[in-house]
Short mmCIF file of C-alpha atoms in Angstrom, two decimals:
data_model
loop_
_atom_site.label_atom_id
_atom_site.label_comp_id
_atom_site.label_asym_id
_atom_site.label_seq_id
_atom_site.Cartn_x
_atom_site.Cartn_y
_atom_site.Cartn_z
CA MET A 27 -34.97 -43.65 15.66
CA LYS A 28 -38.61 -42.78 15.29
CA LYS A 29 -40.39 -42.53 11.91
CA THR A 30 -40.91 -38.69 12.38
CA ASN A 31 -37.18 -38.26 12.92
CA LEU A 32 -36.30 -40.21 9.80
CA LYS A 33 -38.87 -38.31 7.73
CA ARG A 34 -37.41 -34.90 8.98
CA LEU A 35 -33.81 -36.14 8.22
CA GLY A 36 -34.90 -37.20 4.71
CA ALA A 37 -36.61 -33.88 4.06
CA GLY A 38 -33.67 -32.02 5.29
CA LEU A 39 -31.17 -33.96 3.09
CA SER A 40 -33.29 -33.45 0.10
CA VAL A 41 -33.62 -29.81 0.58
CA GLY A 42 -29.85 -29.42 1.17
CA ALA A 43 -29.19 -31.46 -1.99
CA GLY A 44 -31.47 -29.16 -3.97
CA LEU A 45 -29.84 -25.97 -2.66
CA LEU A 46 -26.56 -27.33 -3.45
CA ALA A 47 -27.59 -28.07 -7.05
CA VAL A 48 -28.98 -24.57 -7.49
CA SER A 49 -26.01 -22.85 -5.98
CA GLY A 50 -23.67 -24.65 -8.49
CA ALA A 51 -25.68 -23.49 -11.30
CA ALA A 52 -26.02 -19.99 -10.07
CA SER A 53 -22.29 -19.34 -10.00
CA ALA A 54 -21.81 -20.29 -13.52
CA ALA A 55 -23.23 -16.88 -14.70
CA VAL A 56 -20.23 -14.74 -13.28
CA ASP A 57 -18.27 -12.61 -15.71
CA ALA A 58 -14.42 -13.15 -15.88
CA ALA A 59 -13.86 -9.51 -14.90
CA VAL A 60 -15.71 -10.02 -11.56
CA SER A 61 -13.66 -13.26 -10.94
CA THR A 62 -10.50 -11.34 -11.72
CA ALA A 63 -11.48 -8.58 -9.37
CA ILE A 64 -12.34 -10.96 -6.52
CA SER A 65 -8.89 -12.71 -6.76
CA THR A 66 -7.15 -9.37 -7.07
CA ALA A 67 -8.96 -8.26 -3.86
CA GLY A 68 -7.88 -11.50 -2.13
CA THR A 69 -4.28 -10.99 -3.10
CA ASP A 70 -4.41 -7.38 -1.90
CA ALA A 71 -6.04 -8.55 1.52
CA GLY A 72 -3.18 -11.02 1.81
CA THR A 73 -0.57 -8.34 1.15
CA VAL A 74 -2.22 -6.14 3.86
CA GLY A 75 -2.55 -9.03 6.28
CA SER A 76 1.19 -9.83 5.91
CA ALA A 77 2.05 -6.31 6.44
CA VAL A 78 0.07 -5.93 9.63
CA LEU A 79 1.67 -9.25 10.97
CA VAL A 80 5.15 -7.88 10.27
CA VAL A 81 4.30 -4.74 12.13
CA ILE A 82 2.81 -6.72 15.18
CA VAL A 83 5.86 -9.03 15.26
CA GLY A 84 8.22 -5.86 15.10
CA ILE A 85 6.40 -4.22 18.05
CA TYR A 86 6.68 -7.47 20.04
CA ALA A 87 10.32 -7.75 19.29
CA PHE A 88 10.96 -4.17 20.19
CA LYS A 89 9.14 -4.72 23.51
CA LEU A 90 11.40 -7.74 24.20
CA LEU A 91 14.53 -5.86 23.45
CA ARG A 92 13.43 -2.88 25.67
CA LYS A 93 12.61 -5.33 28.55
CA ALA A 94 15.88 -7.13 28.16
CA LEU A 95 18.00 -3.91 28.42
#
């Protein structure tokens, strides 16, 4: 590798490491209510996703039944 590529790689790694360190510290100030709301929203999204999947499988099974008859 050329020296310029190594310098660019080193600069990119140091910037990435700096951003990673800052992002870890930034997430520490989140209230407990916010994290509870986010996890509740994730649970709700999982429930809705499961319901949609059941409906899609039901429609597909109904189509297969109609095709077989």
